């Protein structure tokens, strides 16, 4: 949302464009760190109250930004809001998958992340429209109000049993889950997949205007096309991952690498650019539901792993944007980040191939699954569940089973 407001914020707070840019990059860095730190700090707490608290933090951060008398308070507001981001999606994905049978887990995660994809379609134009009409502070007031509605909805509508338990073990035990090779392979593939896509995305406005010849006013609707692709890819990726998770991830990463390569070659063509930016969104976000469920299954369902996946994606975003900037600075042109992105995703595809081979070949780390059973008197139980219930691996494993209402 704030991307469309930076010129107004810069003028309103009397800071340079570069300083205003830190309101975006500072947010992303805080997400990467906060996802791990906040999830670790709340590991033993019931997850529904934690989610309510995280949204309250989001509301407080945006309220600070709306009231900010100067740049320092504005940046503080962005940092406060960002602290909740990674943990909310990490913990929220675990609560979401508890609400459905295990064979629909990736679709549940995809449905939750639909909010994020729709925000990419509506956030920038909505923020720009409100900011243009009533000033940039009005946009933050609107987001504060939306956050308050979300907070109330979670408090009232999310069943207590779905978020009754926090981490299934203390922090030391949760950290022990990161001994799994599969966890690290999945996190690495996530970082590389995101890094390739967003490394190219960061410079798309220049690719559209300097290479394809679109006008600056065309960029907004082209980004809507990209955002629509995100929505489609997210839904398709969730369905595909419930059928065959690793297969869906491999196809999505391969499709993303091919799309970026072809986009780089045809960047000067306007019709091709429209089609390819849509496919960039589709293949780029089709990996999200499967990566989330894969890493949490590999880690035995600990919340820290889901949040670490969000951190990995933000680290990938930063590295990808940095690599794209390097080739532009080196004089290779504004289509070059697309080829760099393709190379990064290609490495991610290789890592994902190794991870998938490890599962098929009997690799460790995917034998723990999150299943569902009828609620017992104590609210928890253990049993034998499909070790890859959401991944289509077809193996059986014994694991801790989350309880849910029958």
C-alpha atoms as a printed R data frame, in Angstrom:
    type eleno elety resid chain resno       x       y       z
1   ATOM     1    CA   UNK     A     1   0.000   0.000   0.000
2   ATOM     2    CA   UNK     A     2   2.690   2.489   0.956
3   ATOM     3    CA   UNK     A     3   4.507   2.083  -2.381
4   ATOM     4    CA   UNK     A     4   1.915   4.331  -4.030
5   ATOM     5    CA   UNK     A     5   2.231   6.934  -1.267
6   ATOM     6    CA   UNK     A     6   5.994   7.433  -1.056
7   ATOM     7    CA   UNK     A     7   6.081  10.797  -2.908
8   ATOM     8    CA   UNK     A     8   3.345  12.200  -0.642
9   ATOM     9    CA   UNK     A     9   4.955  10.830   2.518
10  ATOM    10    CA   UNK     A    10   8.332  12.225   1.454
11  ATOM    11    CA   UNK     A    11   6.872  15.695   0.967
12  ATOM    12    CA   UNK     A    12   4.676  15.543   4.059
13  ATOM    13    CA   UNK     A    13   7.483  14.518   6.406
14  ATOM    14    CA   UNK     A    14  10.128  16.660   4.630
15  ATOM    15    CA   UNK     A    15  12.525  13.770   3.957
16  ATOM    16    CA   UNK     A    16  14.320  12.561   0.855
17  ATOM    17    CA   UNK     A    17  12.937   9.870  -1.431
18  ATOM    18    CA   UNK     A    18  15.715   7.532  -0.256
19  ATOM    19    CA   UNK     A    19  14.725   8.061   3.386
20  ATOM    20    CA   UNK     A    20  11.073   7.462   2.531
21  ATOM    21    CA   UNK     A    21  12.150   4.218   0.859
22  ATOM    22    CA   UNK     A    22  13.295   2.933   4.243
23  ATOM    23    CA   UNK     A    23   9.628   2.839   5.256
24  ATOM    24    CA   UNK     A    24   9.419  -0.136   2.861
25  ATOM    25    CA   UNK     A    25  12.821  -1.775   3.305
26  ATOM    26    CA   UNK     A    26  12.761  -1.259   7.082
27  ATOM    27    CA   UNK     A    27   9.408  -3.003   7.165
28  ATOM    28    CA   UNK     A    28  10.734  -5.976   5.168
29  ATOM    29    CA   UNK     A    29  13.825  -6.373   7.355
30  ATOM    30    CA   UNK     A    30  11.687  -6.256  10.497
31  ATOM    31    CA   UNK     A    31   9.423  -8.946   9.052
32  ATOM    32    CA   UNK     A    32  12.414 -11.214   8.456
33  ATOM    33    CA   UNK     A    33  13.698 -10.820  12.030
34  ATOM    34    CA   UNK     A    34  10.344 -10.521  13.785
35  ATOM    35    CA   UNK     A    35   8.929 -13.696  12.244
36  ATOM    36    CA   UNK     A    36  11.457 -15.767  14.180
37  ATOM    37    CA   UNK     A    37  11.761 -13.644  17.325
38  ATOM    38    CA   UNK     A    38   8.045 -13.132  18.003
39  ATOM    39    CA   UNK     A    39   7.122 -16.730  17.205
40  ATOM    40    CA   UNK     A    40   9.864 -17.989  19.534
41  ATOM    41    CA   UNK     A    41   8.730 -15.654  22.313
42  ATOM    42    CA   UNK     A    42   5.105 -16.830  22.061
43  ATOM    43    CA   UNK     A    43   5.843 -20.519  21.394
44  ATOM    44    CA   UNK     A    44   4.203 -21.822  24.576
45  ATOM    45    CA   UNK     A    45   1.110 -19.586  24.445
46  ATOM    46    CA   UNK     A    46  -2.345 -20.491  23.059
47  ATOM    47    CA   UNK     A    47  -2.366 -19.531  19.414
48  ATOM    48    CA   UNK     A    48  -5.739 -17.794  19.106
49  ATOM    49    CA   UNK     A    49  -4.878 -15.123  21.714
50  ATOM    50    CA   UNK     A    50  -1.479 -14.754  20.057
51  ATOM    51    CA   UNK     A    51  -3.148 -14.079  16.688
52  ATOM    52    CA   UNK     A    52  -5.435 -11.482  18.310
53  ATOM    53    CA   UNK     A    53  -2.394  -9.857  19.930
54  ATOM    54    CA   UNK     A    54  -0.490  -9.792  16.639
55  ATOM    55    CA   UNK     A    55  -3.339  -8.017  14.846
56  ATOM    56    CA   UNK     A    56  -3.545  -5.575  17.758
57  ATOM    57    CA   UNK     A    57   0.149  -4.860  17.150
58  ATOM    58    CA   UNK     A    58  -0.618  -4.278  13.475
59  ATOM    59    CA   UNK     A    59  -3.390  -1.825  14.403
60  ATOM    60    CA   UNK     A    60  -1.106   0.001  16.854
61  ATOM    61    CA   UNK     A    61   1.659   0.315  14.264
62  ATOM    62    CA   UNK     A    62  -0.608   1.785  11.611
63  ATOM    63    CA   UNK     A    63  -2.184   4.120  14.171
64  ATOM    64    CA   UNK     A    64   1.306   5.400  15.012
65  ATOM    65    CA   UNK     A    65   1.937   6.006  11.312
66  ATOM    66    CA   UNK     A    66  -1.357   7.856  10.922
67  ATOM    67    CA   UNK     A    67  -0.528  10.164  13.845
68  ATOM    68    CA   UNK     A    68   3.231  10.468  13.197
69  ATOM    69    CA   UNK     A    69   4.438  14.053  13.744
70  ATOM    70    CA   UNK     A    70   7.755  13.253  12.083
71  ATOM    71    CA   UNK     A    71   9.807  10.683  10.207
72  ATOM    72    CA   UNK     A    72  11.120   8.915  13.320
73  ATOM    73    CA   UNK     A    73   7.662   8.079  14.652
74  ATOM    74    CA   UNK     A    74   6.528   7.087  11.160
75  ATOM    75    CA   UNK     A    75   9.396   4.605  10.848
76  ATOM    76    CA   UNK     A    76   8.656   3.298  14.356
77  ATOM    77    CA   UNK     A    77   5.045   2.707  13.341
78  ATOM    78    CA   UNK     A    78   6.185   0.711  10.316
79  ATOM    79    CA   UNK     A    79   8.513  -1.402  12.487
80  ATOM    80    CA   UNK     A    80   5.762  -2.099  15.052
81  ATOM    81    CA   UNK     A    81   3.340  -3.153  12.305
82  ATOM    82    CA   UNK     A    82   5.988  -5.353  10.679
83  ATOM    83    CA   UNK     A    83   6.753  -7.228  13.896
84  ATOM    84    CA   UNK     A    84   3.438  -9.072  13.619
85  ATOM    85    CA   UNK     A    85   3.607  -9.877   9.903
86  ATOM    86    CA   UNK     A    86   5.756 -13.009   9.746
87  ATOM    87    CA   UNK     A    87   4.421 -14.573  12.932
88  ATOM    88    CA   UNK     A    88   0.825 -13.916  11.926
89  ATOM    89    CA   UNK     A    89   1.180 -15.801   8.640
90  ATOM    90    CA   UNK     A    90   3.269 -18.524  10.263
91  ATOM    91    CA   UNK     A    91   0.992 -19.212  13.236
92  ATOM    92    CA   UNK     A    92  -2.151 -18.424  11.258
93  ATOM    93    CA   UNK     A    93  -1.292 -21.058   8.658
94  ATOM    94    CA   UNK     A    94  -1.132 -23.709  11.400
95  ATOM    95    CA   UNK     A    95  -4.496 -22.638  12.819
96  ATOM    96    CA   UNK     A    96  -6.008 -22.566   9.307
97  ATOM    97    CA   UNK     A    97  -4.939 -26.103   8.495
98  ATOM    98    CA   UNK     A    98  -6.350 -27.360  11.811
99  ATOM    99    CA   UNK     A    99  -9.789 -26.206  10.703
100 ATOM   100    CA   UNK     A   100  -9.945 -28.704   7.812
101 ATOM   101    CA   UNK     A   101  -9.193 -32.383   7.162
102 ATOM   102    CA   UNK     A   102  -5.495 -33.055   6.454
103 ATOM   103    CA   UNK     A   103  -6.092 -33.693   2.753
104 ATOM   104    CA   UNK     A   104  -7.252 -30.058   2.389
105 ATOM   105    CA   UNK     A   105  -4.450 -28.459   4.411
106 ATOM   106    CA   UNK     A   106  -2.681 -26.695   1.522
107 ATOM   107    CA   UNK     A   107  -5.992 -25.303   0.253
108 ATOM   108    CA   UNK     A   108  -6.707 -23.924   3.724
109 ATOM   109    CA   UNK     A   109  -3.326 -22.192   3.759
110 ATOM   110    CA   UNK     A   110  -3.952 -20.909   0.231
111 ATOM   111    CA   UNK     A   111  -7.312 -19.476   1.302
112 ATOM   112    CA   UNK     A   112  -5.646 -17.648   4.181
113 ATOM   113    CA   UNK     A   113  -2.960 -16.260   1.851
114 ATOM   114    CA   UNK     A   114  -5.624 -15.113  -0.611
115 ATOM   115    CA   UNK     A   115  -5.851 -11.979   1.512
116 ATOM   116    CA   UNK     A   116  -2.203 -11.285   0.755
117 ATOM   117    CA   UNK     A   117  -2.633 -11.838  -2.982
118 ATOM   118    CA   UNK     A   118  -5.780  -9.715  -3.213
119 ATOM   119    CA   UNK     A   119  -3.897  -6.977  -1.360
120 ATOM   120    CA   UNK     A   120  -1.391  -6.925  -4.220
121 ATOM   121    CA   UNK     A   121  -4.261  -6.243  -6.628
122 ATOM   122    CA   UNK     A   122  -6.107  -3.671  -4.522
123 ATOM   123    CA   UNK     A   123  -3.604  -2.296  -2.017
124 ATOM   124    CA   UNK     A   124  -1.605   0.084  -4.209
125 ATOM   125    CA   UNK     A   125  -4.560   1.602  -6.121
126 ATOM   126    CA   UNK     A   126  -6.689   1.781  -2.932
127 ATOM   127    CA   UNK     A   127  -3.918   3.456  -0.965
128 ATOM   128    CA   UNK     A   128  -3.129   5.849  -3.797
129 ATOM   129    CA   UNK     A   129  -6.804   6.759  -4.313
130 ATOM   130    CA   UNK     A   130  -7.482   7.478  -0.630
131 ATOM   131    CA   UNK     A   131  -4.161   9.292  -0.250
132 ATOM   132    CA   UNK     A   132  -4.772  11.432  -3.315
133 ATOM   133    CA   UNK     A   133  -8.231  12.457  -2.191
134 ATOM   134    CA   UNK     A   134  -7.767  12.899   1.577
135 ATOM   135    CA   UNK     A   135  -3.989  12.815   2.147
136 ATOM   136    CA   UNK     A   136  -1.581   9.974   2.969
137 ATOM   137    CA   UNK     A   137  -2.558   9.905   6.648
138 ATOM   138    CA   UNK     A   138  -6.115   8.988   5.654
139 ATOM   139    CA   UNK     A   139  -4.789   5.789   4.081
140 ATOM   140    CA   UNK     A   140  -3.206   4.737   7.373
141 ATOM   141    CA   UNK     A   141  -6.419   5.575   9.219
142 ATOM   142    CA   UNK     A   142  -8.299   3.334   6.773
143 ATOM   143    CA   UNK     A   143  -5.831   0.460   7.285
144 ATOM   144    CA   UNK     A   144  -6.106   0.931  11.059
145 ATOM   145    CA   UNK     A   145  -9.892   0.593  10.811
146 ATOM   146    CA   UNK     A   146  -9.624  -2.514   8.591
147 ATOM   147    CA   UNK     A   147  -7.171  -4.019  11.081
148 ATOM   148    CA   UNK     A   148  -9.609  -3.392  13.924
149 ATOM   149    CA   UNK     A   149 -12.350  -5.237  12.015
150 ATOM   150    CA   UNK     A   150  -9.949  -8.138  11.388
151 ATOM   151    CA   UNK     A   151  -9.041  -8.254  15.071
152 ATOM   152    CA   UNK     A   152 -12.716  -8.446  16.064
153 ATOM   153    CA   UNK     A   153 -13.420 -11.111  13.427
154 ATOM   154    CA   UNK     A   154 -10.598 -13.362  14.633
155 ATOM   155    CA   UNK     A   155 -11.623 -12.919  18.258
156 ATOM   156    CA   UNK     A   156 -15.252 -13.823  17.527
157 ATOM   157    CA   UNK     A   157 -15.126 -16.279  14.618
158 ATOM   158    CA   UNK     A   158 -11.973 -18.394  15.017
159 ATOM   159    CA   UNK     A   159 -12.932 -21.365  17.221
160 ATOM   160    CA   UNK     A   160 -10.981 -21.591  20.460
161 ATOM   161    CA   UNK     A   161 -10.096 -25.263  19.934
162 ATOM   162    CA   UNK     A   162  -8.294 -24.482  16.658
163 ATOM   163    CA   UNK     A   163  -5.876 -22.159  18.419
164 ATOM   164    CA   UNK     A   164  -6.000 -23.535  21.953
165 ATOM   165    CA   UNK     A   165  -2.449 -24.795  21.978
166 ATOM   166    CA   UNK     A   166   0.787 -23.015  21.330
167 ATOM   167    CA   UNK     A   167   3.990 -24.790  20.434
168 ATOM   168    CA   UNK     A   168   3.855 -28.509  21.012
169 ATOM   169    CA   UNK     A   169   7.164 -28.244  22.822
170 ATOM   170    CA   UNK     A   170   9.417 -25.692  24.464
171 ATOM   171    CA   UNK     A   171  11.681 -23.457  22.412
172 ATOM   172    CA   UNK     A   172  14.656 -25.803  22.648
173 ATOM   173    CA   UNK     A   173  12.605 -28.665  21.231
174 ATOM   174    CA   UNK     A   174  11.241 -26.429  18.478
175 ATOM   175    CA   UNK     A   175  14.765 -25.422  17.514
176 ATOM   176    CA   UNK     A   176  15.691 -29.101  17.421
177 ATOM   177    CA   UNK     A   177  13.294 -29.473  14.482
178 ATOM   178    CA   UNK     A   178  15.756 -27.428  12.427
179 ATOM   179    CA   UNK     A   179  18.155 -30.344  12.494
180 ATOM   180    CA   UNK     A   180  16.049 -31.772   9.670
181 ATOM   181    CA   UNK     A   181  17.719 -31.538   6.274
182 ATOM   182    CA   UNK     A   182  14.278 -31.317   4.679
183 ATOM   183    CA   UNK     A   183  13.487 -28.171   6.678
184 ATOM   184    CA   UNK     A   184  16.607 -26.408   5.417
185 ATOM   185    CA   UNK     A   185  16.150 -27.590   1.843
186 ATOM   186    CA   UNK     A   186  12.564 -26.269   1.840
187 ATOM   187    CA   UNK     A   187  13.576 -22.927   3.377
188 ATOM   188    CA   UNK     A   188  16.372 -22.573   0.812
189 ATOM   189    CA   UNK     A   189  14.027 -23.375  -2.086
190 ATOM   190    CA   UNK     A   190  11.550 -20.814  -0.702
191 ATOM   191    CA   UNK     A   191  14.209 -18.085  -0.498
192 ATOM   192    CA   UNK     A   192  15.475 -18.799  -4.022
193 ATOM   193    CA   UNK     A   193  11.992 -19.000  -5.556
194 ATOM   194    CA   UNK     A   194  10.923 -15.709  -3.993
195 ATOM   195    CA   UNK     A   195  14.306 -14.129  -4.667
196 ATOM   196    CA   UNK     A   196  14.094 -14.883  -8.373
197 ATOM   197    CA   UNK     A   197  10.544 -13.616  -8.733
198 ATOM   198    CA   UNK     A   198  10.815 -10.455  -6.634
199 ATOM   199    CA   UNK     A   199  14.308  -9.681  -7.881
200 ATOM   200    CA   UNK     A   200  12.717  -9.278 -11.302
201 ATOM   201    CA   UNK     A   201   9.487  -7.733  -9.962
202 ATOM   202    CA   UNK     A   202  11.375  -4.955  -8.164
203 ATOM   203    CA   UNK     A   203  12.394  -3.454 -11.525
204 ATOM   204    CA   UNK     A   204   9.325  -4.276 -13.615
205 ATOM   205    CA   UNK     A   205   8.209  -0.642 -13.780
206 ATOM   206    CA   UNK     A   206  11.489   0.183 -15.541
207 ATOM   207    CA   UNK     A   207  11.205  -2.900 -17.782
208 ATOM   208    CA   UNK     A   208   7.713  -1.854 -18.838
209 ATOM   209    CA   UNK     A   209   8.567   1.795 -19.509
210 ATOM   210    CA   UNK     A   210  12.187   1.655 -20.695
211 ATOM   211    CA   UNK     A   211  12.117  -1.641 -22.634
212 ATOM   212    CA   UNK     A   212   8.517  -2.348 -23.697
213 ATOM   213    CA   UNK     A   213   7.634   1.309 -24.203
214 ATOM   214    CA   UNK     A   214   4.586   1.481 -21.943
215 ATOM   215    CA   UNK     A   215   3.719   4.840 -20.420
216 ATOM   216    CA   UNK     A   216   4.096   5.387 -16.676
217 ATOM   217    CA   UNK     A   217   0.297   5.458 -16.357
218 ATOM   218    CA   UNK     A   218   0.153   1.923 -17.768
219 ATOM   219    CA   UNK     A   219   2.242   0.505 -14.931
220 ATOM   220    CA   UNK     A   220  -0.683   0.504 -12.462
221 ATOM   221    CA   UNK     A   221  -2.947  -1.743 -14.558
222 ATOM   222    CA   UNK     A   222  -0.013  -3.979 -15.498
223 ATOM   223    CA   UNK     A   223   0.621  -4.517 -11.781
224 ATOM   224    CA   UNK     A   224  -3.062  -5.387 -11.389
225 ATOM   225    CA   UNK     A   225  -2.555  -8.052 -14.078
226 ATOM   226    CA   UNK     A   226   0.407  -9.356 -12.069
227 ATOM   227    CA   UNK     A   227  -1.654  -9.315  -8.858
228 ATOM   228    CA   UNK     A   228  -4.462 -11.225 -10.547
229 ATOM   229    CA   UNK     A   229  -1.888 -13.859 -11.477
230 ATOM   230    CA   UNK     A   230  -0.897 -14.080  -7.803
231 ATOM   231    CA   UNK     A   231  -4.501 -14.831  -6.820
232 ATOM   232    CA   UNK     A   232  -4.883 -17.504  -9.507
233 ATOM   233    CA   UNK     A   233  -1.512 -19.092  -8.710
234 ATOM   234    CA   UNK     A   234  -2.202 -19.170  -4.986
235 ATOM   235    CA   UNK     A   235  -5.525 -21.000  -5.427
236 ATOM   236    CA   UNK     A   236  -4.166 -23.396  -8.059
237 ATOM   237    CA   UNK     A   237  -1.047 -24.054  -6.010
238 ATOM   238    CA   UNK     A   238  -3.095 -24.940  -2.938
239 ATOM   239    CA   UNK     A   239  -5.225 -27.424  -4.851
240 ATOM   240    CA   UNK     A   240  -2.226 -28.929  -6.605
241 ATOM   241    CA   UNK     A   241  -0.248 -29.285  -3.381
242 ATOM   242    CA   UNK     A   242  -3.086 -31.218  -1.726
243 ATOM   243    CA   UNK     A   243  -2.961 -33.654  -4.647
244 ATOM   244    CA   UNK     A   244   0.823 -33.902  -5.122
245 ATOM   245    CA   UNK     A   245   2.798 -31.358  -3.154
246 ATOM   246    CA   UNK     A   246   6.352 -31.920  -4.357
247 ATOM   247    CA   UNK     A   247   5.220 -32.377  -7.955
248 ATOM   248    CA   UNK     A   248   3.326 -29.076  -7.796
249 ATOM   249    CA   UNK     A   249   6.337 -27.275  -6.333
250 ATOM   250    CA   UNK     A   250   8.684 -28.632  -9.009
251 ATOM   251    CA   UNK     A   251   6.305 -27.703 -11.846
252 ATOM   252    CA   UNK     A   252   5.707 -24.232 -10.378
253 ATOM   253    CA   UNK     A   253   9.412 -23.454 -10.002
254 ATOM   254    CA   UNK     A   254  10.153 -24.788 -13.492
255 ATOM   255    CA   UNK     A   255   7.298 -22.690 -14.921
256 ATOM   256    CA   UNK     A   256   8.610 -19.616 -13.094
257 ATOM   257    CA   UNK     A   257  12.149 -20.102 -14.444
258 ATOM   258    CA   UNK     A   258  10.849 -20.519 -18.008
259 ATOM   259    CA   UNK     A   259   8.519 -17.517 -17.677
260 ATOM   260    CA   UNK     A   260  11.341 -15.249 -16.478
261 ATOM   261    CA   UNK     A   261  13.637 -16.415 -19.295
262 ATOM   262    CA   UNK     A   262  11.021 -15.884 -22.005
263 ATOM   263    CA   UNK     A   263  10.001 -12.560 -20.440
264 ATOM   264    CA   UNK     A   264  13.616 -11.395 -20.624
265 ATOM   265    CA   UNK     A   265  13.830 -12.384 -24.288
266 ATOM   266    CA   UNK     A   266  10.491 -10.771 -25.246
267 ATOM   267    CA   UNK     A   267  10.549  -7.789 -22.884
268 ATOM   268    CA   UNK     A   268  10.318  -5.344 -25.778
269 ATOM   269    CA   UNK     A   269   6.966  -6.796 -26.898
270 ATOM   270    CA   UNK     A   270   3.929  -5.216 -25.243
271 ATOM   271    CA   UNK     A   271   1.472  -8.100 -25.857
272 ATOM   272    CA   UNK     A   272   4.035 -10.639 -24.614
273 ATOM   273    CA   UNK     A   273   4.738  -8.505 -21.531
274 ATOM   274    CA   UNK     A   274   1.071  -8.521 -20.523
275 ATOM   275    CA   UNK     A   275   0.798 -12.306 -20.824
276 ATOM   276    CA   UNK     A   276   4.132 -12.997 -19.159
277 ATOM   277    CA   UNK     A   277   3.609 -10.688 -16.184
278 ATOM   278    CA   UNK     A   278   0.370 -12.582 -15.494
279 ATOM   279    CA   UNK     A   279   2.217 -15.926 -15.692
280 ATOM   280    CA   UNK     A   280   4.934 -14.483 -13.443
281 ATOM   281    CA   UNK     A   281   2.301 -14.000 -10.750
282 ATOM   282    CA   UNK     A   282   0.716 -17.416 -11.347
283 ATOM   283    CA   UNK     A   283   3.888 -19.512 -11.130
284 ATOM   284    CA   UNK     A   284   5.502 -17.277  -8.518
285 ATOM   285    CA   UNK     A   285   2.753 -17.654  -5.925
286 ATOM   286    CA   UNK     A   286   1.740 -21.236  -6.759
287 ATOM   287    CA   UNK     A   287   4.631 -22.373  -4.557
288 ATOM   288    CA   UNK     A   288   3.442 -20.627  -1.374
289 ATOM   289    CA   UNK     A   289   0.834 -23.049   0.078
290 ATOM   290    CA   UNK     A   290   2.954 -26.119  -0.638
291 ATOM   291    CA   UNK     A   291   6.140 -24.614   0.810
292 ATOM   292    CA   UNK     A   292   4.335 -23.631   4.034
293 ATOM   293    CA   UNK     A   293   2.791 -27.075   4.599
294 ATOM   294    CA   UNK     A   294   5.991 -28.825   3.532
295 ATOM   295    CA   UNK     A   295   8.262 -27.033   5.977
296 ATOM   296    CA   UNK     A   296   5.828 -27.406   8.883
297 ATOM   297    CA   UNK     A   297   5.400 -31.119   8.177
298 ATOM   298    CA   UNK     A   298   9.172 -31.565   7.958
299 ATOM   299    CA   UNK     A   299   9.535 -29.809  11.314
300 ATOM   300    CA   UNK     A   300   6.758 -31.784  12.981
301 ATOM   301    CA   UNK     A   301   4.286 -28.901  12.933
302 ATOM   302    CA   UNK     A   302   6.194 -26.438  15.134
303 ATOM   303    CA   UNK     A   303   5.111 -22.804  14.638
304 ATOM   304    CA   UNK     A   304   8.714 -21.604  14.394
305 ATOM   305    CA   UNK     A   305   9.169 -23.453  11.085
306 ATOM   306    CA   UNK     A   306   6.140 -21.774   9.458
307 ATOM   307    CA   UNK     A   307   7.387 -18.350  10.531
308 ATOM   308    CA   UNK     A   308  10.907 -19.204   9.364
309 ATOM   309    CA   UNK     A   309   9.430 -19.791   5.909
310 ATOM   310    CA   UNK     A   310   8.115 -16.216   5.885
311 ATOM   311    CA   UNK     A   311  11.555 -14.977   6.967
312 ATOM   312    CA   UNK     A   312  13.192 -17.003   4.197
313 ATOM   313    CA   UNK     A   313  10.936 -15.417   1.586
314 ATOM   314    CA   UNK     A   314  11.826 -11.904   2.806
315 ATOM   315    CA   UNK     A   315  15.536 -12.709   2.799
316 ATOM   316    CA   UNK     A   316  15.088 -13.964  -0.764
317 ATOM   317    CA   UNK     A   317  13.287 -10.757  -1.714
318 ATOM   318    CA   UNK     A   318  16.172  -8.637  -0.426
319 ATOM   319    CA   UNK     A   319  18.885 -10.733  -2.107
320 ATOM   320    CA   UNK     A   320  16.984 -10.906  -5.406
321 ATOM   321    CA   UNK     A   321  16.424  -7.155  -5.532
322 ATOM   322    CA   UNK     A   322  20.109  -6.586  -4.729
323 ATOM   323    CA   UNK     A   323  21.226  -8.948  -7.528
324 ATOM   324    CA   UNK     A   324  18.851  -7.303 -10.007
325 ATOM   325    CA   UNK     A   325  20.218  -3.895  -9.114
326 ATOM   326    CA   UNK     A   326  23.785  -5.092  -9.648
327 ATOM   327    CA   UNK     A   327  23.218  -6.106 -13.272
328 ATOM   328    CA   UNK     A   328  21.395  -2.849 -14.018
329 ATOM   329    CA   UNK     A   329  24.258  -0.849 -12.485
330 ATOM   330    CA   UNK     A   330  26.688  -2.903 -14.557
331 ATOM   331    CA   UNK     A   331  24.958  -1.641 -17.703
332 ATOM   332    CA   UNK     A   332  23.168  -4.810 -18.825
333 ATOM   333    CA   UNK     A   333  19.810  -3.035 -19.169
334 ATOM   334    CA   UNK     A   334  16.406  -3.215 -17.523
335 ATOM   335    CA   UNK     A   335  15.558  -6.658 -18.899
336 ATOM   336    CA   UNK     A   336  18.632  -8.189 -17.221
337 ATOM   337    CA   UNK     A   337  16.972  -8.731 -13.794
338 ATOM   338    CA   UNK     A   338  14.555 -11.123 -15.504
339 ATOM   339    CA   UNK     A   339  17.429 -13.347 -16.617
340 ATOM   340    CA   UNK     A   340  19.075 -13.080 -13.189
341 ATOM   341    CA   UNK     A   341  15.767 -14.054 -11.616
342 ATOM   342    CA   UNK     A   342  15.520 -17.063 -13.918
343 ATOM   343    CA   UNK     A   343  18.977 -18.187 -12.825
344 ATOM   344    CA   UNK     A   344  18.130 -17.816  -9.128
345 ATOM   345    CA   UNK     A   345  14.886 -19.767  -9.556
346 ATOM   346    CA   UNK     A   346  16.775 -22.414 -11.525
347 ATOM   347    CA   UNK     A   347  19.023 -22.989  -8.509
348 ATOM   348    CA   UNK     A   348  15.894 -23.146  -6.331
349 ATOM   349    CA   UNK     A   349  14.433 -25.767  -8.666
350 ATOM   350    CA   UNK     A   350  17.587 -27.839  -8.206
351 ATOM   351    CA   UNK     A   351  17.336 -27.556  -4.419
352 ATOM   352    CA   UNK     A   352  13.665 -28.552  -4.533
353 ATOM   353    CA   UNK     A   353  14.581 -31.518  -6.729
354 ATOM   354    CA   UNK     A   354  17.090 -32.685  -4.109
355 ATOM   355    CA   UNK     A   355  14.470 -32.273  -1.384
356 ATOM   356    CA   UNK     A   356  11.852 -34.237  -3.334
357 ATOM   357    CA   UNK     A   357  14.378 -36.969  -4.140
358 ATOM   358    CA   UNK     A   358  15.193 -37.196  -0.415
359 ATOM   359    CA   UNK     A   359  11.539 -37.934   0.370
360 ATOM   360    CA   UNK     A   360  11.124 -40.505  -2.404
361 ATOM   361    CA   UNK     A   361  14.462 -42.057  -1.548
362 ATOM   362    CA   UNK     A   362  13.614 -42.368   2.122
363 ATOM   363    CA   UNK     A   363  15.199 -39.108   3.301
364 ATOM   364    CA   UNK     A   364  14.624 -38.053   6.878
365 ATOM   365    CA   UNK     A   365  12.426 -35.183   7.975
366 ATOM   366    CA   UNK     A   366   9.067 -35.818   6.291
367 ATOM   367    CA   UNK     A   367   7.806 -38.613   8.487
368 ATOM   368    CA   UNK     A   368   5.887 -36.341  10.824
369 ATOM   369    CA   UNK     A   369   2.488 -35.201   9.680
370 ATOM   370    CA   UNK     A   370  -0.269 -33.052  11.101
371 ATOM   371    CA   UNK     A   371  -3.495 -34.965  11.014
372 ATOM   372    CA   UNK     A   372  -6.912 -34.590  12.581
373 ATOM   373    CA   UNK     A   373  -8.824 -36.814  14.963
374 ATOM   374    CA   UNK     A   374 -12.038 -36.488  16.843
375 ATOM   375    CA   UNK     A   375 -11.584 -34.461  19.979
376 ATOM   376    CA   UNK     A   376 -10.830 -36.452  23.094
377 ATOM   377    CA   UNK     A   377 -11.479 -35.586  26.698
378 ATOM   378    CA   UNK     A   378  -8.025 -34.117  27.069
379 ATOM   379    CA   UNK     A   379  -8.080 -32.349  23.725
380 ATOM   380    CA   UNK     A   380  -4.960 -34.015  22.350
381 ATOM   381    CA   UNK     A   381  -3.923 -37.436  21.218
382 ATOM   382    CA   UNK     A   382  -1.329 -39.420  19.350
383 ATOM   383    CA   UNK     A   383  -1.773 -41.852  16.551
384 ATOM   384    CA   UNK     A   384  -0.681 -43.039  13.147
385 ATOM   385    CA   UNK     A   385  -1.369 -40.616  10.346
386 ATOM   386    CA   UNK     A   386  -0.363 -40.192   6.756
387 ATOM   387    CA   UNK     A   387   3.208 -38.933   6.967
388 ATOM   388    CA   UNK     A   388   2.675 -36.735   3.927
389 ATOM   389    CA   UNK     A   389  -1.050 -36.188   4.165
390 ATOM   390    CA   UNK     A   390  -0.808 -32.878   2.403
391 ATOM   391    CA   UNK     A   391   2.048 -33.772   0.150
392 ATOM   392    CA   UNK     A   392   0.960 -36.836  -1.766
393 ATOM   393    CA   UNK     A   393   4.093 -38.753  -0.817
394 ATOM   394    CA   UNK     A   394   1.976 -41.789   0.009
395 ATOM   395    CA   UNK     A   395   4.054 -42.910   2.996
396 ATOM   396    CA   UNK     A   396   2.859 -43.559   6.507
397 ATOM   397    CA   UNK     A   397   4.458 -42.184   9.621
398 ATOM   398    CA   UNK     A   398   3.712 -41.845  13.291
399 ATOM   399    CA   UNK     A   399   3.330 -38.341  14.628
400 ATOM   400    CA   UNK     A   400   1.548 -36.116  17.059
401 ATOM   401    CA   UNK     A   401  -2.016 -35.525  15.969
402 ATOM   402    CA   UNK     A   402  -3.694 -32.199  16.495
403 ATOM   403    CA   UNK     A   403  -7.179 -32.375  17.950
404 ATOM   404    CA   UNK     A   404 -10.193 -30.756  16.341
405 ATOM   405    CA   UNK     A   405 -13.930 -30.733  16.820
406 ATOM   406    CA   UNK     A   406 -15.680 -33.693  15.134
